[in-house]
PDB file of C-alpha atoms in Angstrom:
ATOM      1  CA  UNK W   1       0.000   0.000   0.000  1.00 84.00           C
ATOM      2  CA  UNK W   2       2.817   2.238   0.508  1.00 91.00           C
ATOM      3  CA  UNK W   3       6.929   2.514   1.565  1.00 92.00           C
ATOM      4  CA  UNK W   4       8.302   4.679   4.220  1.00 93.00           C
ATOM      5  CA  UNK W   5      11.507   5.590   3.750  1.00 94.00           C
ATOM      6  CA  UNK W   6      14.342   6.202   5.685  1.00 96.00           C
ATOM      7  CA  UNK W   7      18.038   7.280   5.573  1.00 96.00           C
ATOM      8  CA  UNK W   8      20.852   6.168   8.021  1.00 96.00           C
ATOM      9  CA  UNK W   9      23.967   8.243   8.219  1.00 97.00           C
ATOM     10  CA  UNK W  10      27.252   7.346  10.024  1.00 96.00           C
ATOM     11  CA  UNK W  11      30.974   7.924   9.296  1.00 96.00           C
ATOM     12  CA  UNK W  12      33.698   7.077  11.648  1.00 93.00           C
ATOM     13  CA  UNK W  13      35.002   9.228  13.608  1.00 90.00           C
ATOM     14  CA  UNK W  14      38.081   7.603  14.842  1.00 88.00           C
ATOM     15  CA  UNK W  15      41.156   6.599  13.211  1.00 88.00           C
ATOM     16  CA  UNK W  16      40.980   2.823  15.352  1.00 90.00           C
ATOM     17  CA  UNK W  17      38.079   1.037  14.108  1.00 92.00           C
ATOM     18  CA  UNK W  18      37.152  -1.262  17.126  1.00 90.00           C
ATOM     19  CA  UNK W  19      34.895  -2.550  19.354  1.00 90.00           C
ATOM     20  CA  UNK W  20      36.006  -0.130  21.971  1.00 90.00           C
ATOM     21  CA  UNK W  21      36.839   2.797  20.052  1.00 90.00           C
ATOM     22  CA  UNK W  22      34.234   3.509  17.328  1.00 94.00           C
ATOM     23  CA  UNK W  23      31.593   6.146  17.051  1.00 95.00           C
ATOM     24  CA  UNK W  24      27.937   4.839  17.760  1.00 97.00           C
ATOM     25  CA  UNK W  25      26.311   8.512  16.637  1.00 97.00           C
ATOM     26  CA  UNK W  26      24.522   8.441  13.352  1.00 98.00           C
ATOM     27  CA  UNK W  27      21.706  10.429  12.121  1.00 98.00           C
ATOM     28  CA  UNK W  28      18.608   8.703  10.742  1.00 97.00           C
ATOM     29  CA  UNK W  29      16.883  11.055   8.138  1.00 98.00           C
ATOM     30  CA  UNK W  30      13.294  11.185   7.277  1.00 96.00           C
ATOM     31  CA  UNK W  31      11.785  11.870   4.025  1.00 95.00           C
ATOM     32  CA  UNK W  32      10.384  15.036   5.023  1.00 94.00           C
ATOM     33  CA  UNK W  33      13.827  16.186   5.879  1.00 96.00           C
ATOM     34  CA  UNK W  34      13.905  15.437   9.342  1.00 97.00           C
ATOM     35  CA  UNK W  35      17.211  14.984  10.892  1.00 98.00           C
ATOM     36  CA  UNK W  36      17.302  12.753  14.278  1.00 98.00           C
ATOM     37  CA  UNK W  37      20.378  12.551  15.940  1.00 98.00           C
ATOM     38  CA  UNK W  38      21.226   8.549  17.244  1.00 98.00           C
ATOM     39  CA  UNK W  39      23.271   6.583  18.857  1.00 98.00           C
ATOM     40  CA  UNK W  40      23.445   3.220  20.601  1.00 97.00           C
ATOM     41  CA  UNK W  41      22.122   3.289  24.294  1.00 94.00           C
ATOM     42  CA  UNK W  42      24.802   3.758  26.762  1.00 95.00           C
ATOM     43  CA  UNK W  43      25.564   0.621  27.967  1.00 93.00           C
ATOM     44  CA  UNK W  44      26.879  -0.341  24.783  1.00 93.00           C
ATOM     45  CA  UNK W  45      29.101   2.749  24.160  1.00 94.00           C
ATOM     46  CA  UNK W  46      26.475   5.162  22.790  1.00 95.00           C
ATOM     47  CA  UNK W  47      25.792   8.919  23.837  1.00 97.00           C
ATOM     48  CA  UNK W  48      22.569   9.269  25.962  1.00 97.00           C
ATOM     49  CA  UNK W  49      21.891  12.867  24.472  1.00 97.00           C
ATOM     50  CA  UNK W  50      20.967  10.812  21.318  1.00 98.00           C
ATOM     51  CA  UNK W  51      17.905   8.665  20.860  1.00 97.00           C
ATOM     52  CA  UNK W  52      18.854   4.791  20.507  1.00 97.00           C
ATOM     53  CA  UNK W  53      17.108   2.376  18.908  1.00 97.00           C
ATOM     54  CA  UNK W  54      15.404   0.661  21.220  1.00 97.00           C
ATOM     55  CA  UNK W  55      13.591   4.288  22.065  1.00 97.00           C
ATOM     56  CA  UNK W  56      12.400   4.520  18.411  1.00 97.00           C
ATOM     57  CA  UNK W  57      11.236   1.347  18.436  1.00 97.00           C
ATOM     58  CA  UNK W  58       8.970   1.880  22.240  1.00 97.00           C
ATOM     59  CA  UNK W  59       8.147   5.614  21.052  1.00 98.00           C
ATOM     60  CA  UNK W  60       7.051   4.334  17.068  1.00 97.00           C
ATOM     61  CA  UNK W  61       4.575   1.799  18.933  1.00 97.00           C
ATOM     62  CA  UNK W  62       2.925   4.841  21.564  1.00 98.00           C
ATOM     63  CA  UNK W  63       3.385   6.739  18.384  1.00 98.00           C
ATOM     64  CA  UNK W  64       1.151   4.319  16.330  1.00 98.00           C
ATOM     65  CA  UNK W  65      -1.573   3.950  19.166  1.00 98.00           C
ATOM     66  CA  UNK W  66      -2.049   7.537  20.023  1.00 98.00           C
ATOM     67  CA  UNK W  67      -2.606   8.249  16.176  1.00 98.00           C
ATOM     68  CA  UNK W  68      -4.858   5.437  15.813  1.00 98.00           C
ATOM     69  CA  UNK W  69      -6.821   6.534  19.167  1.00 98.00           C
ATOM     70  CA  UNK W  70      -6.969  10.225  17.767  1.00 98.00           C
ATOM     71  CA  UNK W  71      -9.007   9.124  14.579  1.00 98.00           C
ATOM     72  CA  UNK W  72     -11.077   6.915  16.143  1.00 97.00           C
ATOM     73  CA  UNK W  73     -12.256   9.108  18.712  1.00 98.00           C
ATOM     74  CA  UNK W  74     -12.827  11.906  15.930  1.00 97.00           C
ATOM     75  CA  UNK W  75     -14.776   9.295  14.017  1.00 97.00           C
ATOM     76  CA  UNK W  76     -16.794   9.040  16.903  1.00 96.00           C
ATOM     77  CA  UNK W  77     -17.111  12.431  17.149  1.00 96.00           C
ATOM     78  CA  UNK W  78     -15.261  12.812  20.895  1.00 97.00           C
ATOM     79  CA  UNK W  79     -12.903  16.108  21.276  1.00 98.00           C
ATOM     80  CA  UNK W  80      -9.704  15.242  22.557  1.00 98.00           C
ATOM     81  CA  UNK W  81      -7.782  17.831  23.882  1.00 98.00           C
ATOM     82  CA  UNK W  82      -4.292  16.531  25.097  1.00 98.00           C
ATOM     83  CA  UNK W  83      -2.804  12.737  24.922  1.00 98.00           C
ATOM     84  CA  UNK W  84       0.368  11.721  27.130  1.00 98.00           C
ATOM     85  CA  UNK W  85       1.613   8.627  27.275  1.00 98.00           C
ATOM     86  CA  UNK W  86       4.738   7.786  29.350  1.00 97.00           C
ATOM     87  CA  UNK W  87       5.622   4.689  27.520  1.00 98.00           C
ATOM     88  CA  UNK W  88       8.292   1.802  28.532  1.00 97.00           C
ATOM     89  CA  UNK W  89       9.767  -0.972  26.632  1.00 97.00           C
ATOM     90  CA  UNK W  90      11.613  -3.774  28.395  1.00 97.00           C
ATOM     91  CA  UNK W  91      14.846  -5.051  26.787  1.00 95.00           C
ATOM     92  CA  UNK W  92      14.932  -8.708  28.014  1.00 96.00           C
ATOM     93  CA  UNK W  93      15.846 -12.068  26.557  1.00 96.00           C
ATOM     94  CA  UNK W  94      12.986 -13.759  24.225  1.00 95.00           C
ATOM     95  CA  UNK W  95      12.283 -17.722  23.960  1.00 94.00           C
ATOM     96  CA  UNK W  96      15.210 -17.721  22.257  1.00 96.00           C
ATOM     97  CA  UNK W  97      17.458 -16.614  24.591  1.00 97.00           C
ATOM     98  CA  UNK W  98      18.256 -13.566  22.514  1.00 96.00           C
ATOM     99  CA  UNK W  99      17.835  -9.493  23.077  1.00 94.00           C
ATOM    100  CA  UNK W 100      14.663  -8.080  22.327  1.00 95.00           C
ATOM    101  CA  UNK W 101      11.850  -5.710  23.139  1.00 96.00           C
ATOM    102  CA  UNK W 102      10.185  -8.468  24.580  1.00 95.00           C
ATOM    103  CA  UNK W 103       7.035  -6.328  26.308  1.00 96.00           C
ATOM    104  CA  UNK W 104       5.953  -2.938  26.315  1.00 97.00           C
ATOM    105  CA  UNK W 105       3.326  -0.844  27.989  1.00 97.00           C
ATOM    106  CA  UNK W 106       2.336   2.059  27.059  1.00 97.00           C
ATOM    107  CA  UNK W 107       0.152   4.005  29.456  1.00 97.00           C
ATOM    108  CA  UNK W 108      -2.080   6.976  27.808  1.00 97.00           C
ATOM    109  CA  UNK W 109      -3.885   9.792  30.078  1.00 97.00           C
ATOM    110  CA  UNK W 110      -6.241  11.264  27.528  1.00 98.00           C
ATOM    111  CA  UNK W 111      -8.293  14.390  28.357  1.00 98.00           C
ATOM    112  CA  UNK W 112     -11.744  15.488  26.395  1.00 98.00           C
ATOM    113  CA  UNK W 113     -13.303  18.260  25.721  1.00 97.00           C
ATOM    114  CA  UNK W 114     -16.472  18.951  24.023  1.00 93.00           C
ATOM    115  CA  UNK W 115     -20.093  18.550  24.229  1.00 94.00           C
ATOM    116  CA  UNK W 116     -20.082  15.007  24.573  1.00 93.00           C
ATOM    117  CA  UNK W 117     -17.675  13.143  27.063  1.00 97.00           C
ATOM    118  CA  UNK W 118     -17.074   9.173  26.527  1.00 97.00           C
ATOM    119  CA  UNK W 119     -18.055   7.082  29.379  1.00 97.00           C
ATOM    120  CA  UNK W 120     -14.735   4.927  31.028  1.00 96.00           C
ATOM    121  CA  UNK W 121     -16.334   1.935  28.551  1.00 96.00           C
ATOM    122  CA  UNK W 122     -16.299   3.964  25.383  1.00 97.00           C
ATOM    123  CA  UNK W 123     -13.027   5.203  26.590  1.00 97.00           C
ATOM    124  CA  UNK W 124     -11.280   1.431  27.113  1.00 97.00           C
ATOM    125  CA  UNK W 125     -13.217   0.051  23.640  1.00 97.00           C
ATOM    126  CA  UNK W 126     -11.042   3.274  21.858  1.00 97.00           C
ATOM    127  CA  UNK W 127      -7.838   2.080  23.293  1.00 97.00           C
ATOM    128  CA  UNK W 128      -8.420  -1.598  22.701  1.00 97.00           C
ATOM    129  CA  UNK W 129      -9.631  -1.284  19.113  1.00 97.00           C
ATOM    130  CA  UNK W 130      -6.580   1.320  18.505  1.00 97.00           C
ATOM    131  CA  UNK W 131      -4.070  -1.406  19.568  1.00 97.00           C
ATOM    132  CA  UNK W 132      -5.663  -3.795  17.396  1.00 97.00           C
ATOM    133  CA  UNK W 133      -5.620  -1.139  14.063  1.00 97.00           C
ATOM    134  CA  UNK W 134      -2.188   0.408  15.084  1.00 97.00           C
ATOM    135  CA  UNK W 135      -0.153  -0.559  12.024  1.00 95.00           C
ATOM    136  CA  UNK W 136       3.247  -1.071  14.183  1.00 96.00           C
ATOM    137  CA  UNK W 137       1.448  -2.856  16.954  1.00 95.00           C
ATOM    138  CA  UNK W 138       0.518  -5.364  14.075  1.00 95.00           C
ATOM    139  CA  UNK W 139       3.913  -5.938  13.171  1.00 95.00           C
ATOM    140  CA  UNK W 140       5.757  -7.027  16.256  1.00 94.00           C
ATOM    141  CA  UNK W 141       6.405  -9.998  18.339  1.00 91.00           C
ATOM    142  CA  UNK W 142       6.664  -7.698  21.411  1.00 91.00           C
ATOM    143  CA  UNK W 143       4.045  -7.987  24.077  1.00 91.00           C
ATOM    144  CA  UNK W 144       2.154  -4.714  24.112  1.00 94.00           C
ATOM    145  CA  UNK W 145       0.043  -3.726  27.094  1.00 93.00           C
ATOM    146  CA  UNK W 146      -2.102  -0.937  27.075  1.00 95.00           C
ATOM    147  CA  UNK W 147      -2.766   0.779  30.726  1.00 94.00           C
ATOM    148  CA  UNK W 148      -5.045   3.946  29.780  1.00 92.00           C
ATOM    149  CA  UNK W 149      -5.994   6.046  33.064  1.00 79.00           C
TER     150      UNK W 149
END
């Protein structure tokens, strides 16, 4: 249906090309133009100023839901006035005994406005039918939990 594209930048920075000693910063460019500073999380040499991968991937699946939620509720006629979710992903082993985002749980506080407020039912059936649509939620292995307030 369609192809997102993206561009990943990096070029060393060091004259020793090792484990120890190379750069982890890159720059991952949208097709809009957007230029995102990254780097590998901390632990494995990267600079925490920059976002790492494992951020993208926890912030593209809140990312996904929230958008999903925000044309649903339209649809359904509800005024939403702010969304915040303070998101976590877990980095744990998988079945396989390998690295992953095994789990993550995103946790939305969504505020109305309007003439018409959704009842705490209403509210619930938007999140769970969100994370079923959301297009990144659909193409993971990772555990997603949703936690609305």
């Amino acid at each position: 249906m369609s192809a997102h594209k993206v561009t990943v930048e990096w070029k060393s920075a060091s004259e020793d090309f090792s484990y120890e000693s190379y750069n982890r910063d890159h720059v991952l460019v949208f097709e809009g133009g957007v230029r995102v500073p990254a780097s590998a999380v901390p632990a494995y040499g990267g600079n925490p100023a920059h976002v790492n991968p494992e951020e993208a991937f926890v912030a593209a699946l809140s990312s996904c839901h929230m958008l999903t939620f925000l044309a649903m509720a339209a649809k359904k006629r509800f005024v939403v006035d702010c969304y915040i979710d303070h998101a976590v992903g877990f980095l744990e082993k998988n079945q396989d005994k390998k690295l992953a985002i095994t789990r993550a749980i995103l946790r939305p506080q969504v505020m109305f406005g309007g003439p018409t407020l959704p009842t705490r039912e209403q509210i619930h059936a938007l999140h769970e039918r969100a994370h079923s649509e959301c297009f990144i939620a659909n193409s993971v292995t990772t555990e997603v939990t949703v936690e609305a307030e």
